[in-house]
Coordinates of C-alpha atoms in Angstrom, one line a residue:
X12 CA 174.3 85.3 51.4
X13 CA 175.3 83.3 48.5
X14 CA 173.3 80.4 49.7
X15 CA 170.0 82.6 50.0
X16 CA 170.8 83.9 46.8
X17 CA 171.1 80.3 45.2
X18 CA 167.8 79.6 47.0
X19 CA 166.1 82.1 45.5
X20 CA 167.4 81.5 42.0
X21 CA 166.4 78.2 42.7
X22 CA 162.5 79.1 43.4
X23 CA 162.5 81.8 40.5
X24 CA 163.6 79.0 38.1
X25 CA 161.2 76.3 39.5
X26 CA 158.5 79.0 39.0
X27 CA 159.5 79.9 35.4
X28 CA 160.3 76.3 34.7
X29 CA 158.6 73.9 36.7
X30 CA 159.7 70.4 36.5
X31 CA 157.2 67.6 35.5
X32 CA 156.4 66.2 38.9
X33 CA 155.7 69.5 40.1
X34 CA 153.4 70.2 36.9
X35 CA 151.7 67.2 37.8
X36 CA 151.0 67.8 41.2
X37 CA 149.5 71.3 40.4
X38 CA 147.4 69.7 37.7
X39 CA 146.3 66.4 39.9
X40 CA 145.0 69.4 42.8
X41 CA 143.6 71.9 40.0
X42 CA 141.2 70.7 37.5
X43 CA 140.6 72.7 33.9
X44 CA 138.5 75.4 34.7
X45 CA 135.4 74.1 32.8
X46 CA 136.4 70.6 32.0
X47 CA 133.4 68.2 32.6
X48 CA 131.1 71.1 32.7
X49 CA 127.8 72.0 30.7
X50 CA 126.9 75.6 30.1
X51 CA 123.4 76.6 31.2
X52 CA 122.0 79.7 29.8
X53 CA 120.3 82.4 31.9
X54 CA 116.5 83.1 32.8
X55 CA 114.4 83.8 35.4
X56 CA 113.2 81.2 38.1
X57 CA 110.6 81.5 40.5
X58 CA 111.2 80.6 44.1
X59 CA 109.2 77.8 45.7
X60 CA 108.2 80.3 48.4
X61 CA 106.9 83.5 46.8
X62 CA 107.0 86.8 48.8
X63 CA 106.0 90.0 47.4
X64 CA 109.8 91.6 47.1
X65 CA 111.2 88.3 45.5
X66 CA 108.5 86.7 43.0
X67 CA 111.3 86.2 39.7
X68 CA 114.9 85.6 40.3
X69 CA 117.2 86.3 37.1
X70 CA 119.8 83.8 36.6
X71 CA 122.7 84.5 34.8
X72 CA 124.4 82.1 32.3
X73 CA 126.6 79.8 34.2
X74 CA 128.4 76.3 34.3
X75 CA 127.5 73.2 36.1
X76 CA 129.4 69.9 36.5
X77 CA 127.6 67.3 34.4
X78 CA 128.1 65.1 36.7
X79 CA 128.2 64.9 40.6
X80 CA 131.9 64.8 42.2
X81 CA 133.0 61.2 42.1
X82 CA 135.0 59.4 45.4
X83 CA 138.2 59.5 42.8
X84 CA 137.9 63.0 42.1
X85 CA 137.6 63.7 45.9
X86 CA 140.4 61.4 47.0
X87 CA 142.7 63.3 44.6
X88 CA 141.6 66.8 46.3
X89 CA 142.6 65.3 49.9
X90 CA 145.9 63.8 48.9
X91 CA 147.0 66.9 48.6
X92 CA 144.9 68.8 51.1
X93 CA 145.4 66.8 54.3
X94 CA 143.3 69.3 56.4
X95 CA 140.6 67.7 54.7
X96 CA 141.4 64.2 55.4
X97 CA 138.9 61.9 57.5
X98 CA 140.5 62.2 61.2
X99 CA 142.7 65.7 60.4
X100 CA 139.8 67.9 59.2
X101 CA 138.4 70.2 62.3
X102 CA 135.5 68.9 63.7
X103 CA 134.2 72.7 63.3
X104 CA 134.2 71.8 59.3
X105 CA 132.8 68.1 59.5
X106 CA 131.1 65.7 61.9
X107 CA 131.9 62.2 62.9
X108 CA 130.4 61.0 59.6
X109 CA 132.9 62.6 57.3
X110 CA 133.9 60.1 54.7
X111 CA 132.8 57.2 57.0
X112 CA 132.6 54.8 54.0
X113 CA 135.7 55.2 52.6
X114 CA 138.6 52.7 53.6
X115 CA 140.8 55.1 55.3
X116 CA 141.8 58.8 55.2
X117 CA 143.2 58.2 51.6
X118 CA 141.8 55.3 50.5
X119 CA 138.7 54.5 49.2
X120 CA 138.1 50.7 50.1
X121 CA 134.7 49.9 49.2
X122 CA 133.5 53.2 47.9
X123 CA 134.0 52.7 44.1
X124 CA 135.8 55.2 42.4
X125 CA 133.2 56.3 40.2
X126 CA 130.4 56.2 42.8
X127 CA 129.2 60.1 43.7
X128 CA 130.8 60.9 47.0
X129 CA 128.9 61.3 50.1
X130 CA 129.7 62.1 53.6
X131 CA 131.0 65.2 52.7
X132 CA 130.4 68.7 54.5
X133 CA 129.4 72.0 53.0
X134 CA 133.0 73.3 54.1
X135 CA 134.6 70.7 52.5
X136 CA 132.4 70.8 49.3
X137 CA 133.0 74.6 49.2
X138 CA 136.7 73.9 49.3
X139 CA 137.0 71.4 46.5
X140 CA 135.1 73.4 44.3
X141 CA 137.3 76.9 45.0
X142 CA 140.5 74.6 44.1
X143 CA 138.8 74.1 40.8
X144 CA 138.4 77.8 40.7
X145 CA 134.8 77.1 40.9
X146 CA 132.1 77.3 43.5
X147 CA 128.6 75.7 44.7
X148 CA 125.8 76.3 42.7
X149 CA 123.4 78.6 44.2
X150 CA 120.0 77.3 45.1
X151 CA 118.3 79.2 42.7
X152 CA 121.1 78.0 39.9
X153 CA 120.5 74.3 41.1
X154 CA 116.9 74.3 41.1
X155 CA 116.6 76.3 37.3
X156 CA 118.7 73.5 36.2
X157 CA 117.1 70.6 37.9
X158 CA 113.9 71.9 36.6
X159 CA 114.6 70.9 32.9
X160 CA 113.2 67.4 31.5
X161 CA 115.0 65.6 29.1
X162 CA 113.4 67.4 26.5
X163 CA 112.6 70.6 27.3
X164 CA 113.5 73.4 30.0
X165 CA 110.2 73.1 32.1
X166 CA 110.0 69.3 32.8
X167 CA 106.8 69.9 34.8
X168 CA 105.2 70.0 31.4
X169 CA 107.1 67.2 30.0
X170 CA 105.1 63.8 30.5
X171 CA 106.2 61.5 33.2
X172 CA 108.9 63.9 34.5
X173 CA 106.8 64.5 37.9
X174 CA 106.2 60.9 38.4
X175 CA 110.0 59.8 37.7
X176 CA 111.0 62.1 40.3
X177 CA 108.6 61.7 42.8
X178 CA 109.7 57.8 42.4
X179 CA 113.1 58.8 43.0
X180 CA 112.4 60.3 46.4
X181 CA 110.3 58.0 47.6
X182 CA 113.3 55.0 47.3
X183 CA 115.3 54.2 50.5
X184 CA 118.9 55.0 50.3
X185 CA 120.5 52.2 49.0
X186 CA 123.6 51.0 47.2
X187 CA 124.5 54.2 45.1
X188 CA 125.4 53.5 41.2
X189 CA 127.9 55.5 39.3
X190 CA 127.5 58.8 38.2
X191 CA 126.6 59.5 34.7
X192 CA 124.0 56.5 34.0
X193 CA 121.1 58.7 34.0
X194 CA 120.0 60.1 30.7
X195 CA 121.1 64.1 30.4
X196 CA 118.4 66.5 30.9
X197 CA 117.7 69.3 28.6
X198 CA 121.2 71.1 29.3
X199 CA 123.1 68.2 29.4
X200 CA 123.3 67.9 33.0
X201 CA 123.2 64.1 34.7
X202 CA 121.8 62.8 37.9
X203 CA 120.3 66.2 39.0
X204 CA 117.1 64.2 40.1
X205 CA 118.2 60.6 40.5
X206 CA 121.3 59.7 42.5
X207 CA 121.9 61.9 45.6
X208 CA 121.0 65.0 47.5
X209 CA 123.6 67.9 46.8
X210 CA 125.1 70.9 48.6
X211 CA 124.1 74.4 47.1
X212 CA 125.8 77.7 48.0
X213 CA 123.2 79.2 50.0
X214 CA 121.6 75.7 51.4
X215 CA 120.5 77.6 54.6
X216 CA 118.4 80.3 52.9
X217 CA 115.8 78.2 51.7
X218 CA 113.4 79.4 54.3
X219 CA 114.7 82.5 55.3
X220 CA 113.6 85.7 53.6
X221 CA 114.9 88.3 56.1
X222 CA 118.6 88.8 57.6
X223 CA 118.8 86.9 60.7
X224 CA 120.9 89.1 62.4
X225 CA 118.2 91.8 61.6
X226 CA 115.8 92.6 64.3
X227 CA 112.9 92.4 62.0
X228 CA 110.2 89.7 62.1
X229 CA 110.5 86.9 60.0
X230 CA 107.6 87.1 57.2
X231 CA 105.3 84.2 58.3
X232 CA 103.5 83.9 55.3
X233 CA 106.2 81.7 54.0
X234 CA 106.0 79.0 56.1
X235 CA 104.1 76.2 57.0
X236 CA 100.3 76.2 55.9
X237 CA 100.6 79.6 54.8
X238 CA 103.4 79.2 52.7
X239 CA 101.9 76.4 51.0
X240 CA 99.1 78.5 50.0
X241 CA 101.6 81.0 48.6
X242 CA 104.1 78.4 47.3
X243 CA 104.6 78.9 43.5
X244 CA 103.0 75.6 42.6
X245 CA 101.8 73.3 45.6
X246 CA 102.2 70.2 43.7
X247 CA 105.5 70.7 43.5
X248 CA 106.2 67.9 46.1
X249 CA 109.7 67.3 45.2
X250 CA 110.7 71.2 45.7
X251 CA 109.1 71.1 49.2
X252 CA 111.2 68.2 50.0
X253 CA 113.9 69.6 48.9
X254 CA 113.4 73.2 50.9
X255 CA 113.1 71.1 54.0
X256 CA 115.8 68.9 53.5
X257 CA 118.3 72.3 53.1
X258 CA 116.6 73.7 55.9
X259 CA 117.6 71.1 58.4
X260 CA 121.3 71.4 57.6
X261 CA 124.1 72.5 59.2
X262 CA 127.6 73.5 57.1
X263 CA 129.5 70.6 59.4
X264 CA 126.7 67.9 58.6
X265 CA 127.4 65.0 56.4
X266 CA 125.1 62.3 54.8
X267 CA 125.1 59.2 53.2
X268 CA 122.9 60.3 50.4
X269 CA 124.8 63.9 50.4
X270 CA 126.9 65.1 47.9
X271 CA 127.8 67.7 45.6
X272 CA 128.5 69.1 42.2
X273 CA 130.6 72.6 41.2
X274 CA 129.3 75.4 39.2
X275 CA 131.3 78.8 37.8
X276 CA 129.7 81.7 36.4
X277 CA 130.1 82.9 32.7
X278 CA 129.6 85.9 30.6
X279 CA 126.4 85.9 28.3
X280 CA 127.7 84.5 25.0
X281 CA 131.1 83.3 25.9
X282 CA 132.7 80.2 27.5
X283 CA 133.7 81.5 30.8

């Protein structure tokens, strides 16, 4: 009985006054809530494929990572969450390509620490963000932020914006540069359109207008040729490419050009 009391007392003491090594472990596993994030104001976003019941989506204010998550940041995560290491993660949550560019389960090897982490599944990306008390951005949030140019929120009206965007999509995947080397956009976010494809929370909803568990037929006006005719802007080739790419994914998929960043909801006029 005295031994049990002693163990309980020690546990309470550690919880109230954690030693430096324990505080360091927790700090390493969890980043501050909005460190490295920028605030994105709320606004209206028009989906690429417009259907009558969803012509405008209201975006609430949110925080978004300034840069994509790096190899070094994701390494810190897997060091403390062994079930998300290469070779230990369930095959239900990641395919065989998971972190295949690293030197080992907890070793970067040729993968530079400041390069964006790729070969990460949606499950792993979502868990990483949740550990940071954050989440993946929704498709609407990501597209809303990515639509900004360097000097204005509607990049499509900024000279050269569309051309630079299409030039990036036309380049084959090669050696990736470090994050943060592109100029920040109007909101202060970098690399949204110039580094890697990125996971979004609702990636598999890009071309769905009905709940797939429902017996109602899907609105065929939203797809293929009919969808292109009804698109918000038929010249927005990059948005078509992103929608097609997302619709081809499954949550366990990984790719050497697919990374992610985290988001966090915040109150209007506030910092959180």
